[in-house]
mmCIF file of C-alpha atoms in Angstrom:
data_model
loop_
_atom_site.group_PDB
_atom_site.id
_atom_site.type_symbol
_atom_site.label_atom_id
_atom_site.label_comp_id
_atom_site.label_asym_id
_atom_site.label_seq_id
_atom_site.Cartn_x
_atom_site.Cartn_y
_atom_site.Cartn_z
ATOM 1 C CA MET A 1 -43.300 -11.215 -25.463
ATOM 2 C CA LYS A 2 -40.089 -12.243 -27.218
ATOM 3 C CA ILE A 3 -39.017 -8.618 -27.638
ATOM 4 C CA LEU A 4 -39.761 -7.862 -23.988
ATOM 5 C CA PHE A 5 -37.759 -10.922 -22.871
ATOM 6 C CA TYR A 6 -34.790 -9.832 -25.056
ATOM 7 C CA LEU A 7 -34.745 -6.290 -23.677
ATOM 8 C CA THR A 8 -34.868 -7.639 -20.150
ATOM 9 C CA LEU A 9 -31.755 -9.728 -20.822
ATOM 10 C CA LEU A 10 -29.894 -6.564 -21.895
ATOM 11 C CA LEU A 11 -30.375 -5.146 -18.418
ATOM 12 C CA PHE A 12 -30.094 -8.387 -16.445
ATOM 13 C CA PRO A 13 -27.741 -10.886 -18.118
ATOM 14 C CA ILE A 14 -28.111 -14.535 -17.158
ATOM 15 C CA GLY A 15 -26.504 -15.168 -13.781
ATOM 16 C CA ALA A 16 -26.549 -11.466 -12.711
ATOM 17 C CA LYS A 17 -28.404 -10.217 -9.681
ATOM 18 C CA ALA A 18 -31.517 -8.327 -10.738
ATOM 19 C CA ARG A 19 -31.372 -5.833 -7.864
ATOM 20 C CA ASP A 20 -27.776 -4.707 -8.384
ATOM 21 C CA LEU A 21 -26.297 -3.077 -11.491
ATOM 22 C CA THR A 22 -22.817 -1.588 -12.055
ATOM 23 C CA LEU A 23 -22.150 0.870 -14.900
ATOM 24 C CA LYS A 24 -19.146 2.819 -16.130
ATOM 25 C CA LEU A 25 -19.273 6.578 -16.648
ATOM 26 C CA GLY A 26 -20.967 7.342 -19.962
ATOM 27 C CA GLU A 27 -22.269 3.770 -20.323
ATOM 28 C CA THR A 28 -25.877 3.281 -21.438
ATOM 29 C CA LYS A 29 -28.344 0.433 -20.853
ATOM 30 C CA THR A 30 -31.665 -0.268 -22.496
ATOM 31 C CA LEU A 31 -34.528 -1.046 -20.117
ATOM 32 C CA HIS A 32 -37.713 -3.022 -20.594
ATOM 33 C CA ARG A 33 -40.854 -1.024 -20.959
ATOM 34 C CA ALA A 34 -42.489 0.027 -17.718
ATOM 35 C CA GLN A 35 -45.524 2.031 -16.742
ATOM 36 C CA LYS A 36 -43.588 3.934 -14.082
ATOM 37 C CA ILE A 37 -39.867 4.780 -14.175
ATOM 38 C CA TRP A 38 -38.259 6.709 -11.318
ATOM 39 C CA VAL A 39 -34.628 7.510 -10.482
ATOM 40 C CA GLU A 40 -33.553 8.751 -7.055
ATOM 41 C CA LYS A 41 -30.560 10.912 -8.153
ATOM 42 C CA SER A 42 -30.891 12.381 -11.622
ATOM 43 C CA LYS A 43 -27.335 13.791 -11.426
ATOM 44 C CA ILE A 44 -25.997 10.223 -11.422
ATOM 45 C CA LEU A 45 -28.415 8.541 -13.819
ATOM 46 C CA GLN A 46 -30.315 10.056 -16.719
ATOM 47 C CA ILE A 47 -33.348 8.453 -18.418
ATOM 48 C CA LYS A 48 -34.104 8.934 -22.106
ATOM 49 C CA GLU A 49 -36.329 7.245 -24.669
ATOM 50 C CA SER A 50 -35.095 5.577 -27.842
ATOM 51 C CA LYS A 51 -37.793 4.242 -30.157
ATOM 52 C CA SER A 52 -40.234 4.291 -27.243
ATOM 53 C CA VAL A 53 -37.844 2.162 -25.146
ATOM 54 C CA PRO A 54 -36.343 3.750 -22.007
ATOM 55 C CA VAL A 55 -32.544 4.037 -21.900
ATOM 56 C CA ILE A 56 -30.461 4.934 -18.845
ATOM 57 C CA LYS A 57 -27.073 6.701 -19.034
ATOM 58 C CA ALA A 58 -24.459 6.921 -16.264
ATOM 59 C CA VAL A 59 -23.381 10.569 -16.029
ATOM 60 C CA LYS A 60 -21.759 10.778 -12.577
ATOM 61 C CA SER A 61 -20.090 8.315 -10.198
ATOM 62 C CA GLY A 62 -22.103 7.196 -7.189
ATOM 63 C CA THR A 63 -25.059 5.002 -6.246
ATOM 64 C CA THR A 64 -28.734 5.671 -6.904
ATOM 65 C CA LEU A 65 -32.011 3.799 -6.664
ATOM 66 C CA LEU A 66 -33.916 3.033 -9.874
ATOM 67 C CA LYS A 67 -37.570 1.896 -9.858
ATOM 68 C CA LEU A 68 -39.237 0.150 -12.760
ATOM 69 C CA ASP A 69 -42.856 -0.311 -11.713
ATOM 70 C CA GLN A 70 -42.463 -2.602 -8.673
ATOM 71 C CA ASP A 71 -38.810 -3.490 -9.269
ATOM 72 C CA GLU A 72 -36.112 -1.678 -7.264
ATOM 73 C CA ILE A 73 -32.539 -1.668 -8.586
ATOM 74 C CA ASP A 74 -29.411 -0.276 -6.960
ATOM 75 C CA VAL A 75 -27.374 1.256 -9.782
ATOM 76 C CA HIS A 76 -23.673 1.835 -9.090
ATOM 77 C CA VAL A 77 -21.673 4.101 -11.394
ATOM 78 C CA LEU A 78 -17.907 3.593 -11.195
ATOM 79 C CA SER A 79 -15.622 6.584 -10.749
ATOM 80 C CA LEU A 80 -12.757 7.321 -13.141
ATOM 81 C CA ASP A 81 -10.279 5.879 -10.628
ATOM 82 C CA GLN A 82 -12.356 2.707 -10.379
ATOM 83 C CA GLU A 83 -12.604 2.398 -14.151
ATOM 84 C CA ARG A 84 -8.855 2.901 -14.392
ATOM 85 C CA ALA A 85 -8.283 0.153 -11.830
ATOM 86 C CA LEU A 86 -10.623 -2.230 -13.665
ATOM 87 C CA ARG A 87 -8.980 -1.582 -17.008
ATOM 88 C CA THR A 88 -5.372 -1.575 -15.761
ATOM 89 C CA LEU A 89 -5.508 -4.501 -13.374
ATOM 90 C CA SER A 90 -7.572 -6.817 -15.599
ATOM 91 C CA SER A 91 -4.506 -7.523 -17.737
ATOM 92 C CA VAL A 92 -2.362 -8.109 -14.637
ATOM 93 C CA MET A 93 -4.838 -10.641 -13.239
ATOM 94 C CA LYS A 94 -4.320 -12.900 -16.251
ATOM 95 C CA ASN A 95 -0.757 -13.583 -15.112
ATOM 96 C CA THR A 96 -1.366 -13.640 -11.347
ATOM 97 C CA LEU A 97 -2.095 -16.984 -9.781
ATOM 98 C CA GLY A 98 -4.946 -17.092 -7.275
ATOM 99 C CA LEU A 99 -6.408 -13.624 -7.949
ATOM 100 C CA GLN A 100 -9.244 -12.295 -10.091
ATOM 101 C CA ILE A 101 -10.878 -8.908 -10.562
ATOM 102 C CA LYS A 102 -14.605 -8.119 -10.670
ATOM 103 C CA THR A 103 -17.136 -5.433 -9.768
ATOM 104 C CA SER A 104 -19.702 -5.743 -7.008
ATOM 105 C CA LYS A 105 -22.032 -3.160 -5.484
ATOM 106 C CA GLY A 106 -20.091 -0.220 -6.861
ATOM 107 C CA ASN A 107 -16.649 -1.533 -5.897
ATOM 108 C CA VAL A 108 -13.818 -2.905 -7.987
ATOM 109 C CA LEU A 109 -12.619 -5.977 -6.105
ATOM 110 C CA VAL A 110 -9.476 -8.052 -6.342
ATOM 111 C CA ARG A 111 -10.454 -11.399 -4.844
ATOM 112 C CA GLY A 112 -8.832 -14.735 -4.181
ATOM 113 C CA HIS A 113 -5.792 -16.007 -2.306
ATOM 114 C CA LEU A 114 -2.713 -13.766 -2.136
ATOM 115 C CA LEU A 115 0.379 -15.943 -2.363
ATOM 116 C CA MET A 116 3.250 -13.480 -2.015
ATOM 117 C CA TRP A 117 4.175 -9.852 -1.424
ATOM 118 C CA GLN A 118 5.420 -9.435 -5.002
ATOM 119 C CA ASP A 119 1.874 -9.942 -6.353
ATOM 120 C CA LEU A 120 0.581 -7.074 -4.227
ATOM 121 C CA LEU A 121 3.591 -4.939 -5.163
ATOM 122 C CA THR A 122 2.797 -5.531 -8.852
ATOM 123 C CA LEU A 123 -0.731 -4.164 -8.342
ATOM 124 C CA TYR A 124 0.682 -1.111 -6.572
ATOM 125 C CA ARG A 125 3.221 -0.401 -9.320
ATOM 126 C CA GLN A 126 0.509 -0.560 -11.964
ATOM 127 C CA CYS A 127 -1.526 2.055 -10.090
ATOM 128 C CA ARG A 128 1.239 4.170 -8.533
ATOM 129 C CA ASP A 129 1.409 6.826 -11.260
ATOM 130 C CA ILE A 130 -2.220 6.838 -12.384
ATOM 131 C CA SER A 131 -4.243 6.510 -9.136
ATOM 132 C CA CYS A 132 -6.556 3.520 -8.856
ATOM 133 C CA ASP A 133 -9.538 2.798 -6.635
ATOM 134 C CA TYR A 134 -10.012 -0.881 -5.816
ATOM 135 C CA LEU A 135 -10.314 -3.095 -2.758
ATOM 136 C CA LEU A 136 -8.560 -6.281 -1.732
ATOM 137 C CA GLU A 137 -10.748 -9.139 -0.556
ATOM 138 C CA VAL A 138 -8.092 -11.799 -0.240
ATOM 139 C CA SER A 139 -6.983 -14.522 2.130
ATOM 140 C CA MET A 140 -3.311 -15.100 2.997
ATOM 141 C CA ARG A 141 -1.070 -16.897 5.445
ATOM 142 C CA PRO A 142 -0.260 -15.056 8.743
ATOM 143 C CA SER A 143 3.439 -14.742 7.904
ATOM 144 C CA LEU A 144 2.545 -12.840 4.726
ATOM 145 C CA GLN A 145 0.488 -10.373 6.773
ATOM 146 C CA LEU A 146 3.596 -9.544 8.830
ATOM 147 C CA GLU A 147 5.657 -9.224 5.661
ATOM 148 C CA ILE A 148 3.165 -6.797 4.089
ATOM 149 C CA GLN A 149 3.104 -4.663 7.241
ATOM 150 C CA LYS A 150 6.920 -4.513 7.292
ATOM 151 C CA HIS A 151 7.196 -3.562 3.606
ATOM 152 C CA LEU A 152 4.557 -0.842 3.985
ATOM 153 C CA ASP A 153 6.313 0.550 7.081
ATOM 154 C CA ASP A 154 9.514 0.834 5.060
ATOM 155 C CA LEU A 155 7.697 2.453 2.131
ATOM 156 C CA PHE A 156 5.958 5.011 4.328
ATOM 157 C CA GLN A 157 9.228 5.824 6.081
ATOM 158 C CA SER A 158 11.073 6.328 2.779
ATOM 159 C CA GLN A 159 8.420 8.865 1.743
ATOM 160 C CA GLY A 160 8.492 10.665 5.099
ATOM 161 C CA LEU A 161 4.960 9.569 6.026
ATOM 162 C CA PRO A 162 3.681 8.355 9.417
ATOM 163 C CA PRO A 163 3.344 4.559 9.758
ATOM 164 C CA GLN A 164 -0.093 2.971 9.347
ATOM 165 C CA LYS A 165 -1.330 -0.108 11.199
ATOM 166 C CA LEU A 166 -3.079 -2.570 8.901
ATOM 167 C CA ILE A 167 -6.226 -4.459 9.903
ATOM 168 C CA PHE A 168 -6.460 -7.888 8.258
ATOM 169 C CA GLY A 169 -9.947 -9.341 7.853
ATOM 170 C CA ASP A 170 -12.288 -9.932 4.920
ATOM 171 C CA ARG A 171 -10.617 -6.798 3.536
ATOM 172 C CA ILE A 172 -7.298 -5.157 4.362
ATOM 173 C CA GLN A 173 -8.142 -1.885 6.116
ATOM 174 C CA SER A 174 -6.371 0.993 7.826
ATOM 175 C CA LEU A 175 -7.588 3.785 10.104
ATOM 176 C CA VAL A 176 -6.368 7.181 8.866
ATOM 177 C CA SER A 177 -6.628 10.388 10.862
ATOM 178 C CA GLU A 178 -9.056 12.669 9.034
ATOM 179 C CA LYS A 179 -7.324 15.799 10.341
ATOM 180 C CA GLY A 180 -3.795 14.515 9.840
ATOM 181 C CA LEU A 181 -1.247 16.667 8.019
ATOM 182 C CA HIS A 182 -0.453 13.796 5.615
ATOM 183 C CA SER A 183 -3.982 12.406 5.321
ATOM 184 C CA LYS A 184 -4.288 12.833 1.527
ATOM 185 C CA GLN A 185 -0.874 11.335 0.768
ATOM 186 C CA VAL A 186 -1.470 8.390 3.091
ATOM 187 C CA THR A 187 -4.932 7.737 1.631
ATOM 188 C CA ARG A 188 -3.691 7.732 -1.955
ATOM 189 C CA LEU A 189 -0.805 5.371 -1.197
ATOM 190 C CA LEU A 190 -3.075 2.920 0.636
ATOM 191 C CA ARG A 191 -5.704 3.007 -2.108
ATOM 192 C CA ASN A 192 -3.098 2.102 -4.719
ATOM 193 C CA PHE A 193 -2.463 -1.056 -2.681
ATOM 194 C CA GLY A 194 -6.193 -1.830 -2.581
ATOM 195 C CA ILE A 195 -6.328 -1.148 1.173
ATOM 196 C CA GLU A 196 -9.649 0.218 2.399
ATOM 197 C CA VAL A 197 -9.204 3.568 4.156
ATOM 198 C CA LEU A 198 -11.394 4.161 7.201
ATOM 199 C CA LYS A 199 -11.470 7.849 8.141
ATOM 200 C CA ASN A 200 -11.079 8.524 11.856
ATOM 201 C CA SER A 201 -12.136 12.022 12.904
ATOM 202 C CA ALA A 202 -10.816 11.530 16.438
ATOM 203 C CA GLY A 203 -7.576 9.827 15.394
ATOM 204 C CA ILE A 204 -4.124 11.248 16.083
ATOM 205 C CA GLU A 205 -1.462 11.249 13.398
ATOM 206 C CA LEU A 206 1.876 10.088 14.751
ATOM 207 C CA SER A 207 4.773 12.558 14.739
ATOM 208 C CA PRO A 208 8.408 11.510 14.371
ATOM 209 C CA LEU A 209 10.501 11.145 17.519
ATOM 210 C CA VAL A 210 13.906 12.801 17.439
ATOM 211 C CA ARG A 211 16.755 11.711 19.679
ATOM 212 C CA LEU A 212 19.298 14.421 20.509
ATOM 213 C CA GLN A 213 22.726 13.162 21.547
ATOM 214 C CA ILE A 214 24.425 16.063 23.311
ATOM 215 C CA THR A 215 28.052 16.063 24.384
ATOM 216 C CA VAL A 216 29.663 19.008 26.166
ATOM 217 C CA ALA A 217 33.447 18.785 26.121
ATOM 218 C CA GLU A 218 36.619 20.724 26.739
ATOM 219 C CA VAL A 219 38.654 20.110 23.612
ATOM 220 C CA LYS A 220 42.180 21.112 22.671
ATOM 221 C CA ARG A 221 42.086 23.615 19.839
ATOM 222 C CA ASN A 222 44.263 21.422 17.638
ATOM 223 C CA GLY A 223 42.545 18.186 18.692
ATOM 224 C CA PHE A 224 40.315 17.917 15.591
ATOM 225 C CA ILE A 225 42.644 19.327 12.931
ATOM 226 C CA LYS A 226 43.364 15.845 11.606
ATOM 227 C CA TYR A 227 39.589 15.418 11.067
ATOM 228 C CA GLY A 228 39.357 18.615 9.026
ATOM 229 C CA VAL A 229 37.887 20.704 11.871
ATOM 230 C CA GLU A 230 39.409 23.870 13.277
ATOM 231 C CA TRP A 231 37.717 25.899 16.017
ATOM 232 C CA PRO A 232 37.468 29.624 15.213
ATOM 233 C CA SER A 233 38.055 32.262 17.875
ATOM 234 C CA THR A 234 34.477 33.585 17.612
ATOM 235 C CA TYR A 235 31.176 31.747 17.874
ATOM 236 C CA SER A 236 30.724 29.047 15.259
ATOM 237 C CA ALA A 237 27.994 26.519 14.507
ATOM 238 C CA GLN A 238 29.064 23.994 11.913
ATOM 239 C CA VAL A 239 28.102 20.600 10.558
ATOM 240 C CA LEU A 240 31.173 18.442 10.875
ATOM 241 C CA PRO A 241 32.385 16.511 7.838
ATOM 242 C CA HIS A 242 31.629 12.808 7.526
ATOM 243 C CA SER A 243 34.216 10.792 9.399
ATOM 244 C CA GLN A 244 33.946 7.482 11.202
ATOM 245 C CA ALA A 245 36.146 8.874 13.943
ATOM 246 C CA ILE A 246 33.667 11.599 14.898
ATOM 247 C CA GLU A 247 30.309 10.015 14.001
ATOM 248 C CA ASN A 248 29.659 9.142 17.647
ATOM 249 C CA PRO A 249 30.884 12.126 19.708
ATOM 250 C CA ALA A 250 30.520 10.562 23.154
ATOM 251 C CA PHE A 251 32.396 7.379 22.231
ATOM 252 C CA ASN A 252 35.203 9.030 20.288
ATOM 253 C CA LEU A 253 35.715 11.843 22.754
ATOM 254 C CA HIS A 254 36.511 9.111 25.258
ATOM 255 C CA LEU A 255 39.281 8.191 22.842
ATOM 256 C CA LEU A 256 40.351 11.833 22.784
ATOM 257 C CA GLU A 257 40.452 11.764 26.588
ATOM 258 C CA GLN A 258 42.792 8.793 26.457
ATOM 259 C CA GLU A 259 44.982 10.691 23.993
ATOM 260 C CA GLY A 260 44.911 13.813 26.178
ATOM 261 C CA LEU A 261 43.097 15.862 23.529
ATOM 262 C CA GLY A 262 39.744 16.414 25.227
ATOM 263 C CA LYS A 263 37.621 15.989 28.329
ATOM 264 C CA ILE A 264 33.889 15.184 28.491
ATOM 265 C CA LEU A 265 31.968 17.460 30.865
ATOM 266 C CA ALA A 266 28.435 16.155 30.182
ATOM 267 C CA SER A 267 26.759 13.776 27.693
ATOM 268 C CA PRO A 268 22.946 13.696 28.068
ATOM 269 C CA ASN A 269 20.520 12.139 25.572
ATOM 270 C CA LEU A 270 17.157 13.851 25.002
ATOM 271 C CA ILE A 271 14.101 12.663 23.066
ATOM 272 C CA CYS A 272 11.382 14.990 21.796
ATOM 273 C CA LEU A 273 8.558 15.035 19.261
ATOM 274 C CA SER A 274 9.014 16.740 15.928
ATOM 275 C CA GLY A 275 7.948 20.373 16.300
ATOM 276 C CA LYS A 276 8.486 20.365 20.083
ATOM 277 C CA GLU A 277 11.408 21.840 22.022
ATOM 278 C CA ALA A 278 13.989 20.005 24.101
ATOM 279 C CA GLN A 279 16.172 21.769 26.683
ATOM 280 C CA PHE A 280 19.477 21.012 28.345
ATOM 281 C CA ILE A 281 20.390 23.218 31.322
ATOM 282 C CA ALA A 282 23.565 23.061 33.422
ATOM 283 C CA GLY A 283 24.210 25.875 35.848
ATOM 284 C CA GLY A 284 22.974 27.541 38.989
ATOM 285 C CA GLU A 285 20.746 30.320 40.312
ATOM 286 C CA PHE A 286 21.250 33.255 42.640
ATOM 287 C CA PRO A 287 18.507 35.229 44.458
ATOM 288 C CA ILE A 288 17.497 38.808 43.743
ATOM 289 C CA LYS A 289 15.329 40.662 46.241
ATOM 290 C CA ILE A 290 12.477 42.785 44.941
ATOM 291 C CA ILE A 291 11.194 45.336 47.458
ATOM 292 C CA ASN A 292 8.703 48.130 46.841
ATOM 293 C CA SER A 293 5.810 49.798 48.640
ATOM 294 C CA LYS A 294 3.389 47.003 47.762
ATOM 295 C CA MET A 295 5.389 43.806 47.959
ATOM 296 C CA GLN A 296 8.552 41.998 48.892
ATOM 297 C CA ASP A 297 9.665 39.047 46.822
ATOM 298 C CA VAL A 298 12.672 37.055 45.724
ATOM 299 C CA ILE A 299 13.317 35.948 42.184
ATOM 300 C CA TRP A 300 16.013 33.520 41.120
ATOM 301 C CA LYS A 301 18.271 34.421 38.240
ATOM 302 C CA ARG A 302 19.616 31.461 36.281
ATOM 303 C CA TYR A 303 23.137 31.313 34.884
ATOM 304 C CA GLY A 304 25.188 28.605 33.231
ATOM 305 C CA ILE A 305 24.691 26.751 29.931
ATOM 306 C CA ILE A 306 21.215 26.598 28.394
ATOM 307 C CA LEU A 307 20.696 24.705 25.153
ATOM 308 C CA LYS A 308 17.294 24.710 23.414
ATOM 309 C CA VAL A 309 16.793 22.481 20.389
ATOM 310 C CA LYS A 310 13.642 22.401 18.259
ATOM 311 C CA PRO A 311 13.640 19.846 15.403
ATOM 312 C CA ILE A 312 10.996 19.511 12.688
ATOM 313 C CA ALA A 313 11.404 16.137 11.014
ATOM 314 C CA ASP A 314 9.739 13.578 8.801
ATOM 315 C CA PHE A 315 9.957 9.809 9.013
ATOM 316 C CA SER A 316 12.540 9.607 6.218
ATOM 317 C CA GLY A 317 15.152 11.223 8.468
ATOM 318 C CA LYS A 318 15.096 14.739 7.016
ATOM 319 C CA MET A 319 15.201 17.536 9.574
ATOM 320 C CA SER A 320 14.965 21.280 9.925
ATOM 321 C CA ILE A 321 16.537 22.056 13.289
ATOM 322 C CA SER A 322 16.802 25.265 15.299
ATOM 323 C CA ILE A 323 19.387 25.559 18.081
ATOM 324 C CA GLU A 324 19.441 28.361 20.645
ATOM 325 C CA THR A 325 22.476 28.478 22.907
ATOM 326 C CA GLU A 326 22.986 30.707 25.927
ATOM 327 C CA VAL A 327 26.036 30.826 28.184
ATOM 328 C CA SER A 328 25.833 33.110 31.233
ATOM 329 C CA THR A 329 28.727 33.449 33.648
ATOM 330 C CA LEU A 330 29.046 35.454 36.853
ATOM 331 C CA ASP A 331 31.015 38.701 36.701
ATOM 332 C CA ASP A 332 32.262 39.799 40.107
ATOM 333 C CA SER A 333 33.780 42.971 38.658
ATOM 334 C CA SER A 334 30.327 44.416 37.912
ATOM 335 C CA LYS A 335 28.832 43.609 41.295
ATOM 336 C CA PHE A 336 25.942 45.810 42.441
ATOM 337 C CA ASP A 337 24.368 45.835 45.889
ATOM 338 C CA GLY A 338 26.225 42.661 46.735
ATOM 339 C CA LEU A 339 24.974 40.811 43.617
ATOM 340 C CA PRO A 340 27.305 39.751 40.800
ATOM 341 C CA GLY A 341 26.746 40.789 37.223
ATOM 342 C CA LEU A 342 26.267 38.393 34.330
ATOM 343 C CA LEU A 343 28.268 37.970 31.154
ATOM 344 C CA THR A 344 25.923 36.424 28.616
ATOM 345 C CA ASN A 345 26.355 35.088 25.102
ATOM 346 C CA ARG A 346 23.163 34.070 23.329
ATOM 347 C CA VAL A 347 23.090 32.826 19.731
ATOM 348 C CA GLN A 348 20.659 31.030 17.437
ATOM 349 C CA SER A 349 21.500 28.670 14.599
ATOM 350 C CA HIS A 350 19.430 26.831 12.009
ATOM 351 C CA PHE A 351 20.251 23.763 9.943
ATOM 352 C CA ASP A 352 18.454 21.783 7.240
ATOM 353 C CA LEU A 353 19.696 18.193 7.277
ATOM 354 C CA SER A 354 18.890 15.369 4.871
ATOM 355 C CA GLU A 355 20.213 12.823 7.389
ATOM 356 C CA SER A 356 21.603 12.580 10.901
ATOM 357 C CA ARG A 357 24.784 14.697 11.130
ATOM 358 C CA LEU A 358 27.050 15.947 13.908
ATOM 359 C CA ILE A 359 26.755 19.664 14.721
ATOM 360 C CA ALA A 360 29.474 21.444 16.715
ATOM 361 C CA LEU A 361 28.916 24.709 18.606
ATOM 362 C CA SER A 362 32.120 26.483 19.655
ATOM 363 C CA GLY A 363 33.315 29.941 20.754
ATOM 364 C CA LEU A 364 30.562 30.068 23.381
ATOM 365 C CA ILE A 365 32.733 31.331 26.236
ATOM 366 C CA LYS A 366 35.361 34.007 25.864
ATOM 367 C CA ASN A 367 38.563 33.924 27.873
ATOM 368 C CA GLU A 368 37.556 37.137 29.647
ATOM 369 C CA GLN A 369 34.479 35.386 31.041
ATOM 370 C CA SER A 370 36.709 32.727 32.573
ATOM 371 C CA GLN A 371 39.000 35.306 34.148
ATOM 372 C CA ALA A 372 36.091 37.358 35.493
ATOM 373 C CA SER A 373 34.487 34.292 37.087
ATOM 374 C CA GLN A 374 37.567 32.958 38.854
ATOM 375 C CA GLY A 375 37.388 32.796 42.612
ATOM 376 C CA LEU A 376 33.621 33.241 42.896
ATOM 377 C CA PRO A 377 32.261 31.264 45.837
ATOM 378 C CA GLY A 378 30.370 28.110 44.887
ATOM 379 C CA LEU A 379 31.420 28.215 41.232
ATOM 380 C CA SER A 380 33.406 24.991 41.516
ATOM 381 C CA ARG A 381 30.167 23.151 42.375
ATOM 382 C CA ILE A 382 28.378 24.321 39.209
ATOM 383 C CA PRO A 383 28.142 21.547 36.558
ATOM 384 C CA ILE A 384 30.348 22.055 33.490
ATOM 385 C CA LEU A 385 31.345 25.649 34.240
ATOM 386 C CA GLY A 386 33.053 24.812 37.527
ATOM 387 C CA PRO A 387 35.391 22.125 36.126
ATOM 388 C CA LEU A 388 35.901 24.181 32.955
ATOM 389 C CA PHE A 389 37.033 27.358 34.744
ATOM 390 C CA SER A 390 39.222 25.253 37.012
ATOM 391 C CA SER A 391 41.114 23.997 33.977
ATOM 392 C CA LYS A 392 44.498 25.649 33.587
ATOM 393 C CA GLU A 393 44.545 24.863 29.870
ATOM 394 C CA PHE A 394 41.203 26.593 29.368
ATOM 395 C CA ARG A 395 42.336 29.694 31.284
ATOM 396 C CA GLU A 396 45.461 29.791 29.133
ATOM 397 C CA ASN A 397 43.310 29.588 25.991
ATOM 398 C CA ARG A 398 44.701 26.236 24.851
ATOM 399 C CA THR A 399 41.343 24.458 25.044
ATOM 400 C CA GLU A 400 37.831 25.301 23.894
ATOM 401 C CA LEU A 401 34.342 24.545 25.199
ATOM 402 C CA VAL A 402 32.491 22.706 22.416
ATOM 403 C CA ILE A 403 28.908 21.435 22.442
ATOM 404 C CA PHE A 404 28.201 18.593 20.038
ATOM 405 C CA VAL A 405 24.589 17.937 18.986
ATOM 406 C CA LYS A 406 23.650 14.909 16.913
ATOM 407 C CA PRO A 407 19.919 14.741 16.031
ATOM 408 C CA GLU A 408 18.525 11.446 14.776
ATOM 409 C CA VAL A 409 14.978 10.541 13.715
ATOM 410 C CA LEU A 410 13.932 7.340 15.453
ATOM 411 C CA SER A 411 12.174 4.717 13.379
ATOM 412 C CA PRO A 412 8.664 3.757 14.633
ATOM 413 C CA GLY A 413 9.841 0.434 16.071
ATOM 414 C CA THR A 414 12.994 1.701 17.799
ATOM 415 C CA LEU A 415 11.462 2.452 21.205
ATOM 416 C CA GLU A 416 9.192 -0.627 21.106
ATOM 417 C CA ALA A 417 12.232 -2.827 20.491
ATOM 418 C CA ARG A 418 13.942 -1.427 23.581
ATOM 419 C CA GLN A 419 11.008 -2.099 25.913
#
């Protein structure tokens, strides 16, 4: 009887719950003798005999049911990440006021009262390079919840990851899109903070919003020389050098207008999702009749300035941006059947940007296009092209049509703050 009582204590120490047992990988436990021993998942738990006494060994992480005669025990085997968390964070807990670490039902838990953000950041830094698996079951003041959310938003943004909304309750949780492009990265980062990840198969991963500041201007060819920019005679797409004077094209071109160096023709702002296309169109249309034996129809042919911008961005502000520019002007000299011809320039450019920069597109319209389009009825009413071709300086080749594009990744709270 004494031997049996001793062996029982090996399995169920004083104060432990008899129906719940947590083991580490490779750990063994000696059981008391039993007439019937049964294990639900033999891949997780193996049973051997040592001197006629049954011994169990944890061989794989997971949970399995163990039966000893009439007793039922839930055996939890910690994973390597959980063991790492238990071993690494145990030393940290000794110097952290209000927190303690323990295992319960197969989880490594950090419990207690969280006093400040720095304590949570310390846990994260301990696990950042080694990958831990633990859960926070802590209480905290409401202001600290807001602080944690803000710090995590900043951290996710710095790593180019979509923001995650935290759910504060008995545990700190977050819903993560199961099909999201960044699902694995997001999950690992949250786990290293002890935040429980709830997989959402129907969830949508947020994509960055990109604001495109577009300014179309007639600029004197020597107007930007002092900023280190010179417009070539042929088409050019260039990222302008850093300069406070040209960081905001719309604002500073107003200054150029006052100095007589430029004139703004249009300045729209567009917003689109990363991976989607935004368009800016300024021009007109003329009809073309289609007549054959089966049908009569009219199609409208567009001309003017068409700008298509497609940015692919992350939340850190990095962008890969494609720009397609088309300028079509009417050519009365190549008229056919009463319809004018079209002079068209179409070019594509691509830029990889580590931050928001100002892109300038120039050389889009040749002087011959201006001469060929003079005097066409209704041209003066066409946005941008009408005022441009009416400009004496443009016709005399002293000014240049330049399109400025400044893409900028909006932070998650930017639009909410404006509402």
